[in-house]
Coordinates of C-alpha atoms and ligand atoms in Angstrom, one line a residue:
X15 CA -10.2 -30.9 3.9
X16 CA -7.3 -32.7 4.6
X17 CA -6.2 -33.2 8.0
X18 CA -3.5 -30.7 9.0
X19 CA 0.3 -32.1 8.2
X20 CA 2.7 -30.9 10.3
X21 CA 4.7 -28.1 8.4
X22 CA 8.2 -30.6 7.9
X23 CA 5.9 -33.5 7.2
X24 CA 7.5 -35.6 4.4
X25 CA 4.2 -37.1 2.7
X26 CA 2.5 -37.4 -0.5
X27 CA 0.2 -34.5 -2.2
X28 CA -3.0 -36.2 -3.3
X29 CA -2.8 -38.3 -6.3
X30 CA 0.8 -37.1 -7.5
X31 CA 4.1 -37.9 -6.7
X32 CA 5.6 -34.6 -5.3
X33 CA 7.7 -35.3 -2.0
X34 CA 9.0 -32.6 0.0
X35 CA 7.4 -30.3 2.9
X36 CA 3.9 -30.8 2.8
X37 CA 1.3 -27.9 4.3
X38 CA -2.2 -26.9 3.7
X39 CA -1.1 -23.0 3.0
X40 CA 2.0 -21.5 2.2
X41 CA 1.6 -17.3 2.5
X42 CA 4.6 -14.9 0.8
X43 CA 5.0 -12.3 2.8
X44 CA 5.2 -11.7 6.8
X45 CA 3.2 -8.2 6.4
X46 CA 0.1 -7.4 7.7
X47 CA -1.6 -9.2 5.7
X48 CA 0.2 -12.8 6.0
X49 CA 0.7 -12.1 9.4
X50 CA -3.4 -12.3 10.1
X51 CA -4.0 -14.8 7.3
X52 CA -1.3 -17.3 9.4
X53 CA -3.6 -16.7 12.6
X54 CA -6.8 -17.6 10.8
X55 CA -5.2 -20.5 9.1
X56 CA -4.4 -21.5 12.5
X57 CA -7.9 -21.0 13.6
X58 CA -8.8 -23.4 10.9
X59 CA -6.7 -25.8 11.9
X60 CA -4.8 -25.7 8.9
X61 CA -0.8 -26.1 8.8
X62 CA 0.7 -23.1 7.1
X63 CA 4.8 -21.7 6.1
X64 CA 5.1 -17.9 5.8
X65 CA 8.1 -17.1 3.7
X66 CA 9.5 -13.5 4.2
X67 CA 12.1 -11.9 1.8
X68 CA 13.2 -9.5 4.8
X69 CA 15.4 -10.2 8.0
X70 CA 12.2 -9.1 9.6
X71 CA 8.4 -9.3 9.5
X72 CA 6.3 -6.3 8.7
X73 CA 6.4 -5.7 5.6
X74 CA 6.3 -2.3 4.7
X75 CA 7.1 -1.1 7.9
X76 CA 10.4 -3.4 7.9
X77 CA 11.4 -2.0 5.1
X78 CA 10.5 2.1 5.2
X79 CA 12.5 3.2 7.7
X80 CA 13.3 6.5 6.4
X81 CA 13.7 9.5 8.0
X82 CA 10.0 10.6 9.2
X83 CA 8.3 7.6 8.0
X84 CA 5.2 7.2 9.3
X85 CA 1.4 6.4 8.6
X86 CA -0.9 8.7 7.1
X87 CA -4.1 6.7 8.5
X88 CA -4.6 7.8 11.9
X89 CA -3.3 5.0 14.6
X90 CA -6.7 4.3 15.8
X91 CA -8.0 3.5 12.5
X92 CA -4.6 1.8 11.0
X93 CA -4.4 -1.3 13.6
X94 CA -6.2 -4.8 13.8
X95 CA -9.9 -5.2 14.9
X96 CA -10.1 -9.2 14.8
X97 CA -9.3 -9.2 18.2
X98 CA -10.9 -6.8 21.3
X99 CA -8.5 -7.6 24.0
X100 CA -5.7 -6.3 22.1
X101 CA -7.0 -3.2 20.5
X102 CA -8.3 -2.3 24.1
X103 CA -4.7 -2.7 25.4
X104 CA -2.7 -1.6 22.8
X105 CA -1.8 2.4 23.2
X106 CA -0.6 4.3 20.4
X107 CA 1.2 7.5 21.5
X108 CA 0.4 9.8 18.2
X109 CA -2.5 10.8 16.1
X110 CA -0.7 9.1 13.4
X111 CA 1.8 6.5 14.3
X112 CA 5.6 6.3 13.4
X113 CA 7.2 3.4 11.8
X114 CA 9.2 2.3 14.8
X115 CA 5.9 2.6 16.8
X116 CA 4.4 0.3 13.8
X117 CA 7.3 -2.2 14.0
X118 CA 6.9 -2.7 17.6
X119 CA 3.0 -3.5 17.3
X120 CA 3.8 -5.8 14.5
X121 CA 6.6 -7.3 16.7
X122 CA 4.1 -7.6 19.7
X123 CA 1.4 -9.3 17.4
X124 CA 3.8 -11.6 16.3
X125 CA 4.5 -12.7 19.9
X126 CA 1.0 -12.3 21.5
X127 CA -0.2 -15.1 18.6
X128 CA 2.8 -17.1 18.7
X129 CA 3.1 -16.5 15.1
X130 CA 7.3 -16.5 14.6
X131 CA 7.6 -20.5 14.7
X132 CA 5.4 -21.0 11.0
X133 CA 7.4 -17.9 9.6
X134 CA 10.6 -18.1 7.2
X135 CA 12.7 -15.0 6.9
X136 CA 15.3 -13.8 4.7
X137 CA 13.6 -16.5 2.2
X138 CA 12.2 -15.0 -1.2
X139 CA 9.5 -17.6 -3.2
X140 CA 10.9 -17.4 -6.5
X141 CA 8.5 -20.0 -8.0
X142 CA 4.8 -20.9 -7.3
X143 CA 3.6 -23.3 -10.0
X144 CA 0.3 -25.6 -10.0
X145 CA 0.5 -29.3 -10.3
X146 CA -2.8 -30.3 -12.0
X147 CA -2.3 -33.8 -11.4
X148 CA -2.1 -33.3 -7.5
X149 CA -4.2 -30.3 -7.5
X150 CA -1.6 -28.6 -5.7
X151 CA 1.0 -25.6 -5.5
X152 CA 4.7 -26.5 -5.6
X153 CA 6.4 -23.4 -3.8
X154 CA 10.1 -22.8 -4.5
X155 CA 12.6 -20.4 -2.6
X156 CA 15.8 -18.7 -3.2
X157 CA 16.9 -20.8 -0.2
X158 CA 16.2 -24.3 -1.5
X159 CA 13.2 -24.7 -0.6
X160 CA 10.7 -26.6 -2.2
X161 CA 7.3 -27.0 -0.5
X162 CA 3.8 -28.6 -1.7
X163 CA 0.9 -26.7 -0.6
X164 CA -2.7 -27.2 -1.4
X165 CA -3.4 -23.1 -1.3
X166 CA -1.0 -20.6 -2.0
X167 CA -2.0 -16.9 -0.7
X168 CA 0.2 -14.1 -2.0
X169 CA 0.4 -11.3 0.8
X170 CA 3.0 -9.6 -0.9
X171 CA 1.9 -6.3 -0.5
X172 CA 0.8 -3.2 -3.1
X173 CA 4.0 -1.3 -2.3
X174 CA 6.7 -4.2 -1.8
X175 CA 8.5 -4.1 -5.4
X176 CA 10.8 -0.6 -4.8
X177 CA 12.0 0.9 -8.3
X178 CA 15.0 3.1 -8.7
X179 CA 14.7 4.3 -12.6
X180 CA 17.7 3.6 -14.7
X181 CA 19.4 6.8 -14.5
X182 CA 22.3 6.9 -17.0
X183 CA 25.9 7.1 -14.5
X184 CA 23.8 5.7 -11.6
X185 CA 26.7 3.1 -10.9
X186 CA 29.3 6.1 -11.2
X187 CA 28.3 7.9 -8.3
X188 CA 31.0 8.3 -5.8
X189 CA 29.2 9.4 -2.9
X190 CA 26.2 7.1 -0.9
X191 CA 23.2 6.4 -2.3
X192 CA 20.0 5.3 0.1
X193 CA 16.5 4.1 -1.1
X194 CA 13.2 5.4 1.0
X195 CA 12.1 2.0 0.9
X196 CA 15.3 0.4 1.4
X197 CA 16.2 2.2 4.4
X198 CA 19.6 1.0 6.5
X199 CA 18.5 -0.4 10.1
X200 CA 21.8 1.9 11.6
X201 CA 21.5 5.6 11.9
X202 CA 22.5 7.7 9.0
X203 CA 24.0 10.7 10.1
X204 CA 23.4 13.6 7.1
X205 CA 25.2 16.6 9.2
X206 CA 27.4 18.5 7.1
X207 CA 26.8 16.5 4.1
X208 CA 25.1 17.9 0.9
X209 CA 22.4 15.7 -0.3
X210 CA 20.1 15.2 -2.9
X211 CA 16.6 13.6 -2.7
X212 CA 14.6 12.2 -6.1
X213 CA 11.1 12.4 -5.9
X214 CA 8.5 14.0 -4.3
X215 CA 6.1 11.4 -3.6
X216 CA 4.7 10.9 -0.2
X217 CA 7.8 9.2 1.1
X218 CA 10.0 11.8 -0.4
X219 CA 7.3 14.7 1.4
X220 CA 7.9 13.1 4.9
X221 CA 11.6 12.8 4.9
X222 CA 12.4 16.4 3.2
X223 CA 11.7 18.2 6.3
X224 CA 13.7 16.2 8.6
X225 CA 16.9 15.6 6.4
X226 CA 16.2 19.5 5.8
X227 CA 17.3 20.1 9.3
X228 CA 20.2 18.0 9.6
X229 CA 22.2 18.6 6.0
X230 CA 24.8 21.5 5.2
X231 CA 22.2 21.7 2.1
X232 CA 19.6 19.8 0.4
X233 CA 18.8 19.4 -3.3
X234 CA 14.8 18.2 -3.8
X235 CA 15.0 17.1 -7.8
X236 CA 10.9 17.5 -8.7
X237 CA 9.5 16.0 -11.6
X238 CA 5.9 16.5 -10.8
X239 CA 4.2 18.8 -8.0
X240 CA 2.2 16.9 -5.3
X241 CA -0.7 17.8 -3.2
X242 CA 0.2 17.6 0.6
X243 CA -2.2 18.7 3.1
X244 CA -0.9 18.7 6.6
X245 CA -1.0 16.0 9.1
X246 CA -1.1 17.9 12.2
X247 CA 0.1 15.3 14.2
X248 CA 1.0 15.5 18.1
X249 CA 0.4 13.1 20.8
X250 CA -3.3 10.9 20.6
X251 CA -5.6 13.1 22.8
X252 CA -6.7 10.7 25.2
X253 CA -10.0 11.7 25.2
X254 CA -10.6 10.5 21.8
X255 CA -8.6 7.4 22.3
X256 CA -11.2 6.7 25.4
X257 CA -14.0 7.3 23.3
X258 CA -12.9 5.1 20.7
X259 CA -12.3 2.3 22.9
X260 CA -15.7 2.8 25.2
X261 CA -16.9 1.4 21.8
X262 CA -14.3 0.1 19.2
X263 CA -17.0 -2.3 17.6
X264 CA -19.0 0.5 16.2
X265 CA -16.3 2.7 15.1
X266 CA -14.8 -0.2 13.3
X267 CA -18.2 -1.1 11.8
X268 CA -18.1 2.4 10.3
X269 CA -14.8 2.4 9.0
X270 CA -16.0 -1.2 7.3
X271 CA -18.9 0.3 5.8
X272 CA -17.2 3.7 4.7
X273 CA -15.8 4.5 1.2
X274 CA -12.2 4.2 2.3
X275 CA -12.0 2.4 5.2
X276 CA -11.8 5.0 7.7
X277 CA -14.5 7.7 8.8
X278 CA -14.0 10.8 7.7
X279 CA -16.8 13.4 7.5
X280 CA -18.6 13.3 4.2
X281 CA -20.1 16.0 2.7
X282 CA -23.2 15.2 0.1
X283 CA -23.5 18.3 -1.8
X284 CA -22.1 19.5 -4.7
X285 CA -18.8 21.5 -4.4
X286 CA -20.2 23.8 -7.2
X287 CA -23.8 24.1 -5.8
X288 CA -22.7 26.4 -2.7
X289 CA -20.8 29.6 -2.3
X290 CA -17.2 30.5 -2.6
X291 CA -18.0 31.1 1.0
X292 CA -19.3 28.2 1.9
X293 CA -16.8 26.2 0.0
X294 CA -13.5 27.8 1.6
X295 CA -15.1 26.8 5.2
X296 CA -15.6 23.8 4.3
X297 CA -11.9 23.2 2.8
X298 CA -10.4 25.4 5.7
X299 CA -12.1 23.2 8.3
X300 CA -10.6 19.9 6.4
X301 CA -7.3 21.7 6.5
X302 CA -6.7 22.9 9.8
X303 CA -8.1 19.1 11.1
X304 CA -5.1 18.0 8.9
X305 CA -4.8 14.2 7.5
X306 CA -6.7 12.6 4.5
X307 CA -10.1 13.1 3.7
X308 CA -10.0 16.2 2.0
X309 CA -11.5 14.7 -1.3
X310 CA -14.5 14.0 1.0
X311 CA -15.0 18.1 1.4
X312 CA -17.7 17.7 -1.7
X313 CA -19.5 14.7 -3.5
X314 CA -18.2 15.6 -6.6
X315 CA -14.6 16.3 -6.1
X316 CA -13.5 13.1 -7.8
X317 CA -16.0 13.1 -10.3
X318 CA -16.5 16.7 -11.7
X319 CA -13.2 18.8 -13.3
X320 CA -14.8 22.1 -12.2
X321 CA -15.6 20.7 -9.0
X322 CA -12.2 19.6 -8.1
X323 CA -10.8 22.6 -9.4
X324 CA -11.8 24.7 -6.7
X325 CA -10.5 22.3 -4.2
X326 CA -7.4 22.2 -6.1
X327 CA -7.0 25.8 -6.3
X328 CA -7.4 26.1 -2.3
X329 CA -4.3 23.7 -2.1
X330 CA -2.4 26.2 -4.3
X331 CA -3.2 29.1 -2.4
X332 CA -1.9 27.7 0.9
X333 CA 1.4 26.9 -1.0
X334 CA 1.5 30.2 -2.0
X335 CA 0.8 31.7 1.1
X336 CA 3.3 29.0 3.0
X337 CA 6.4 29.4 0.7
X338 CA 8.1 32.9 0.7
X339 CA 10.2 32.9 -2.7
X340 CA 7.1 33.4 -5.6
X341 CA 9.2 31.3 -8.0
X342 CA 10.0 28.3 -5.8
X343 CA 5.8 28.3 -4.6
X344 CA 4.9 28.3 -8.1
X345 CA 7.6 25.1 -9.1
X346 CA 5.5 23.6 -5.9
X347 CA 2.4 24.0 -7.2
X348 CA 0.5 20.9 -8.5
X349 CA -1.3 21.4 -11.7
X350 CA -1.0 18.1 -14.1
X351 CA -3.6 16.1 -12.4
X352 CA -7.2 16.5 -10.5
X353 CA -6.5 16.5 -6.9
X354 CA -6.7 13.2 -4.9
X355 CA -6.5 11.5 -7.9
X356 CA -3.1 10.3 -6.7
X357 CA -3.1 10.0 -2.9
X358 CA -2.7 13.1 -1.6
X359 CA 0.3 13.4 0.7
X360 CA 0.4 14.0 4.3
X361 CA 3.2 16.1 5.9
X362 CA 4.4 17.9 8.6
X363 CA 6.2 21.3 7.7
X364 CA 7.2 20.6 3.9
X365 CA 6.2 23.4 2.3
X366 CA 7.7 25.2 4.9
X367 CA 11.1 23.7 4.2
X368 CA 11.3 25.5 1.3
X369 CA 11.8 28.9 3.2
X370 CA 15.2 27.5 4.9
X371 CA 18.4 28.7 3.0
X372 CA 19.7 25.3 2.9
X373 CA 17.2 23.9 0.7
X374 CA 17.2 24.0 -3.4
X375 CA 14.2 23.0 -5.4
X376 CA 15.1 21.6 -8.7
X377 CA 12.4 21.6 -11.5
X378 CA 13.0 18.6 -13.1
X379 CA 10.7 20.0 -16.1
X380 CA 12.7 22.9 -16.8
X381 CA 15.8 21.4 -16.2
X382 CA 15.6 17.7 -16.9
X383 CA 17.9 15.1 -15.1
X384 CA 20.3 13.7 -17.9
X385 CA 22.7 11.3 -15.6
X386 CA 24.0 10.9 -12.4
X387 CA 27.9 11.5 -12.4
X388 CA 30.5 10.7 -10.2
X389 CA 30.0 14.0 -8.2
X390 CA 26.4 14.5 -8.3
X391 CA 23.3 15.0 -10.4
X392 CA 23.8 16.4 -13.8
X393 CA 20.5 18.1 -15.2
X394 CA 20.4 20.0 -18.5
X395 CA 21.4 23.2 -16.7
X396 CA 24.0 22.2 -14.5
X397 CA 25.8 20.0 -12.3
X398 CA 24.7 20.0 -8.7
X399 CA 27.7 18.2 -6.4
X400 CA 26.4 16.0 -3.7
X401 CA 27.9 13.6 -0.8
X402 CA 24.9 11.4 -0.8
X403 CA 21.5 10.9 -3.0
X404 CA 18.3 9.8 -1.6
X405 CA 16.0 7.9 -3.9
X406 CA 12.4 8.6 -3.2
X407 CA 11.3 7.3 -6.6
X408 CA 8.4 4.9 -5.8
X409 CA 7.5 1.1 -6.4
X410 CA 6.2 -1.0 -9.3
X411 CA 2.9 -1.0 -7.3
X412 CA 0.5 -3.7 -7.0
X413 CA 1.5 -6.4 -9.7
X414 CA 5.5 -5.9 -9.1
X415 CA 5.6 -8.3 -6.0
X416 CA 3.6 -10.6 -8.0
X417 CA 5.0 -10.9 -11.5
X418 CA 8.7 -11.3 -9.6
X419 CA 7.2 -14.6 -8.7
X420 CA 7.6 -17.3 -11.5
X421 CA 3.5 -18.1 -10.7
X422 CA 2.4 -21.0 -13.3
X423 CA -1.3 -21.9 -13.6
X424 CA -3.2 -24.6 -15.3
X425 CA -1.4 -25.8 -18.3
X426 CA 2.0 -24.1 -16.7
X427 CA 0.6 -20.9 -18.2
X428 CA 2.4 -18.1 -16.5
X429 CA 1.1 -15.1 -15.0
X430 CA 3.2 -13.1 -16.8
X431 CA 1.9 -14.0 -20.0
X432 CA -1.8 -13.3 -18.7
X433 CA -1.1 -10.3 -17.5
X434 CA 1.0 -9.0 -20.5
X435 CA -1.8 -5.7 -21.0
X436 CA -2.4 -5.3 -17.3
X437 CA -3.8 -7.4 -14.4
X438 CA -7.1 -9.6 -14.3
X439 CA -8.8 -10.9 -11.3
X440 CA -12.0 -11.1 -9.8
X441 CA -12.6 -9.2 -6.9
X442 CA -8.7 -8.5 -6.6
X443 CA -8.7 -12.2 -5.1
X444 CA -8.6 -14.9 -7.6
X445 CA -7.1 -15.2 -10.8
X446 CA -8.4 -17.4 -13.6
X447 CA -6.5 -19.9 -14.7
X448 CA -4.9 -20.2 -11.4
X449 CA -6.7 -22.2 -8.8
X450 CA -6.4 -22.4 -5.1
X451 CA -4.5 -19.2 -5.1
X452 CA -5.3 -16.3 -3.3
X453 CA -4.2 -12.5 -3.5
X454 CA -4.6 -10.2 -0.3
X455 CA -5.2 -6.6 -1.5
X456 CA -4.7 -7.8 -5.3
X457 CA -5.6 -5.6 -8.2
X458 CA -8.9 -4.7 -8.7
X459 CA -9.8 -4.5 -5.2
X460 CA -9.6 -1.3 -3.0
X461 CA -6.7 -2.1 -1.6
X462 CA -4.4 1.2 -1.9
X463 CA -7.5 3.5 -2.1
X464 CA -8.3 2.4 1.1
X465 CA -6.9 2.3 4.9
X466 CA -4.6 -1.0 4.0
X467 CA -5.7 -2.7 7.3
X468 CA -9.6 -2.8 6.7
X469 CA -8.9 -4.2 3.2
X470 CA -6.7 -6.6 4.5
X471 CA -8.7 -8.1 7.1
X472 CA -11.8 -8.2 4.7
X473 CA -9.9 -10.3 2.2
X474 CA -8.5 -12.5 4.7
X475 CA -11.7 -13.2 6.7
X476 CA -13.0 -13.8 3.4
X477 CA -10.4 -16.3 2.1
X478 CA -10.6 -18.2 5.8
X479 CA -14.6 -18.2 5.3
X480 CA -14.3 -19.7 2.2
X481 CA -11.3 -22.4 3.1
X482 CA -14.2 -23.3 6.2
X483 CA -16.7 -23.3 3.6
X484 CA -14.6 -25.8 1.1
X485 CA -13.8 -28.0 4.4
X486 CA -17.1 -28.2 5.5
X487 CA -19.0 -29.0 2.0
X488 CA -15.7 -31.8 1.0
X489 CA -14.3 -29.5 -1.7
X490 CA -10.8 -29.5 -2.8
X491 CA -10.7 -26.6 -5.5
X492 CA -11.4 -22.8 -6.1
X493 CA -11.4 -21.6 -9.5
X494 CA -12.8 -18.1 -10.9
X495 CA -14.7 -18.7 -14.5
X496 CA -13.1 -16.3 -16.9
X497 CA -16.4 -14.6 -17.3
X498 CA -16.4 -14.3 -13.7
X499 CA -13.4 -12.4 -13.8
X500 CA -14.1 -10.5 -17.5
X501 CA -17.0 -8.8 -15.7
X502 CA -15.3 -7.7 -12.3
X503 CA -12.3 -6.3 -14.8
X504 CA -15.3 -4.3 -17.0
X505 CA -16.9 -3.3 -13.9
X506 CA -13.6 -2.1 -11.8
X507 CA -13.0 -0.1 -15.5
X508 CA -16.6 1.4 -15.4
X509 CA -16.0 2.6 -11.8
X510 CA -12.7 4.0 -12.4
X511 CA -14.0 5.8 -15.7
X512 CA -16.6 7.3 -14.0
X513 CA -14.6 9.2 -12.1
X514 CA -11.6 11.7 -12.5
X515 CA -9.0 8.9 -11.3
X516 CA -7.8 7.9 -14.4
X517 CA -6.7 11.2 -15.6
X518 CA -3.7 11.4 -13.1
X519 CA -0.2 9.5 -14.6
X520 CA -0.2 7.6 -11.4
X521 CA 1.6 4.1 -9.7
X522 CA -2.4 3.4 -9.7
X523 CA -2.5 3.1 -13.2
X524 CA 1.5 1.4 -13.9
X525 CA 2.2 5.0 -15.4
X526 CA 5.1 5.5 -13.3
X527 CA 7.2 2.5 -14.7
X528 CA 8.1 3.0 -18.4
X529 CA 6.8 0.1 -20.3
X530 CA 4.0 -1.0 -17.9
X531 CA 0.6 -1.2 -19.3
X532 CA -1.6 1.4 -18.5
X533 CA -4.3 0.0 -16.5
X534 CA -6.2 1.3 -13.3
X535 CA -5.5 -1.1 -10.9
X536 CA -7.4 -0.5 -7.5
X537 CA -11.1 -0.6 -7.5
X538 CA -12.4 2.7 -6.4
X539 CA -16.3 1.8 -5.9
X540 CA -16.1 2.1 -2.3
X541 CA -14.9 -0.2 0.6
X542 CA -18.2 -0.5 2.3
X543 CA -19.7 -1.4 -1.2
X544 CA -17.0 -3.5 -2.6
X545 CA -17.2 -5.9 0.8
X546 CA -21.2 -6.0 0.4
X547 CA -20.1 -7.2 -2.9
X548 CA -17.6 -9.9 -1.6
X549 CA -20.2 -11.3 0.9
X550 CA -22.9 -11.8 -1.4
X551 CA -20.8 -13.4 -3.9
X552 CA -19.8 -16.2 -0.8
X553 CA -23.5 -16.1 0.3
X554 CA -24.6 -17.2 -3.7
X555 CA -22.5 -20.6 -2.8
X556 CA -19.2 -18.5 -4.3
X557 CA -21.2 -17.2 -7.5
X558 CA -18.7 -16.9 -10.3
X559 CA -15.9 -19.6 -9.2
X560 CA -16.1 -23.1 -9.9
X561 CA -15.8 -25.5 -6.7
X562 CA -14.6 -29.2 -7.0
X563 CA -14.2 -31.8 -5.1
Ligands
LIG19 O1 6.6 6.8 -4.3 P1 5.9 7.6 -5.4 P2 6.3 7.2 -2.6 N1 13.1 11.1 -12.6 O2 5.7 7.1 -6.7 C1 9.5 10.6 -8.7 C2 2.4 5.1 -0.2 N2 3.2 5.7 1.3 O3 7.1 6.2 -2.1 O4 5.6 11.7 -10.1 C3 12.8 12.0 -11.6 O5 4.6 8.2 -4.7 C4 8.2 10.8 -9.2 O6 8.0 11.9 -10.1 P3 6.5 11.5 -11.1 C5 1.1 6.0 -0.9 O7 -0.1 5.2 -1.1 C6 2.4 6.4 2.3 O8 6.7 8.4 -2.2 O9 6.5 10.3 -11.5 N3 11.6 11.5 -10.5 C7 7.6 11.0 -7.3 O10 7.8 11.9 -7.3 C8 2.4 6.4 -2.1 O11 1.4 7.3 -2.9 C9 3.1 6.6 3.3 O12 6.5 12.6 -12.0 C10 11.1 10.2 -10.9 C11 8.8 10.0 -6.9 O13 10.1 10.0 -7.7 C12 2.7 5.4 -2.1 O14 3.4 4.8 -0.8 C13 4.5 7.5 3.0 C14 11.5 9.5 -11.5 C15 7.9 8.8 -6.5 O15 6.5 8.6 -5.8 C16 4.2 5.8 -3.0 O16 4.9 7.0 -2.2 C17 5.0 6.7 1.9 C18 12.4 9.8 -12.8 N4 13.1 9.2 -13.2 C19 4.4 6.2 0.9 N5 10.9 8.2 -11.4 C20 2.7 7.3 4.1 O17 1.4 6.5 4.8 C21 10.4 8.5 -10.1 N6 10.1 9.5 -9.6 C22 2.5 8.7 5.1

């Protein structure tokens, strides 16, 4: 590997003629993935430049500042494990950390590890082109930067390309519009207002109870009801914190070997092998415990429809028992997809909110949304007059942020062309035809199915080990073979098709974006098993990759 060069140095790339800023690696994105990648590259003595579109670091946690934004993975799990001093010293205040607290953590990391000096904010990478002659990536930004890098590492996040559907009349609305994923940095005061929220995914489900307490009236526009479990958030139990910190290494190890990147009590039995009473007890125990982990109540909830139906029915009974108006309760019942095949939402008082006098649920299935008007939202049935509209309408997930960049690999071929029928990748880390380019938590890896922190650290460590190996073996490029990529894609599909996941029209499959190819994108084979596969591939001299000197 070449000696690290100063990020600002003007030198020639290997065998090429490109001049400009030269670094060993460009990292795109300064969220948890980009920050840890930078830290690891520094550890290897490599120079790196991080470009971040936001005005601050933190990725998801920088952008998603909507009321009630907090993580659905518990704080003791949703944190970096790479530094024991850090994990011992940092004190989370709640069972689930709020967005402001996570952002404080991110800022602390940047200062503690002196990361800021290599991060350029408010800079969007617009193009990354592989120069075959020089075997280097040429990266361009919307601020006019031109950087030559040996490695291009995409830390662009899975849910970073926000979408507002093209509602007719969108621009005509006379009131104020908000987007959960681009929330203003100053306080939004809805006091006395008539507010509408469009969407009922995780973001909406977290924000609706809080917005409802502020407003004169709230109208929730729901197209598809979701399954949501109570968070049962509260102050972090000091005894739990003490126990975890007493052996944090073991706690982390269990998470790494688990199915989803954090440990929940898993039941090896079939839901259909036990009595209705036993099932009820198991479900009730998990409901009372709160949070994610419901899908682990029985071994076959995600593989057998009849088993899943028992859990789904448990949720529906809870909704009926909570929501006083029977018609509203009925409209809130999720029936379109098996429980857990879209990420289960985690809420505080979501269903209870529909018992408030100032909250109205509009079921867009029975009265489709026709247009946004100057005064509000027009459905087939009526016009809802509003002062503000909150769009909680989701993301062009997993591929959106990558495809927004003009990425060109060998022969100038674009990633957009390559992925025209859906993403193809080896391990969700590397793409055939795109040498020395890595995607952290890319499509084809557990990513969004897991605790993102565990998956991010695993990918970053794997990439750092790979670069270290390349240096030791005096290798210059790494590129996955098409054959290895094909067989991984087939494996990802095979594993998904053995589950109920593909039955949901979810953002996991691209179904939320009109025209997006339908392909199940994350890898559902389990975080522990996936890690083992990645490690074995590395141990077999990077099987499936072609490495050249
Ligand atoms: O987005 P979503 P999100 N007309 O795509 C609706 C993570 N996350 O931001 O289901 C009307 O889930 C859409 O309806 P439908 C988490 O992984 C985590 O809420 O397509 N409605 C849906 O109701 C999560 O899964 C946390 O029929 C339209 C909503 O908008 C992921 O982010 C918190 C519409 C979009 O829901 C995404 O969550 C927040 C249209 N044309 C997010 N188009 C935590 O850690 C879309 N919708 C807790």
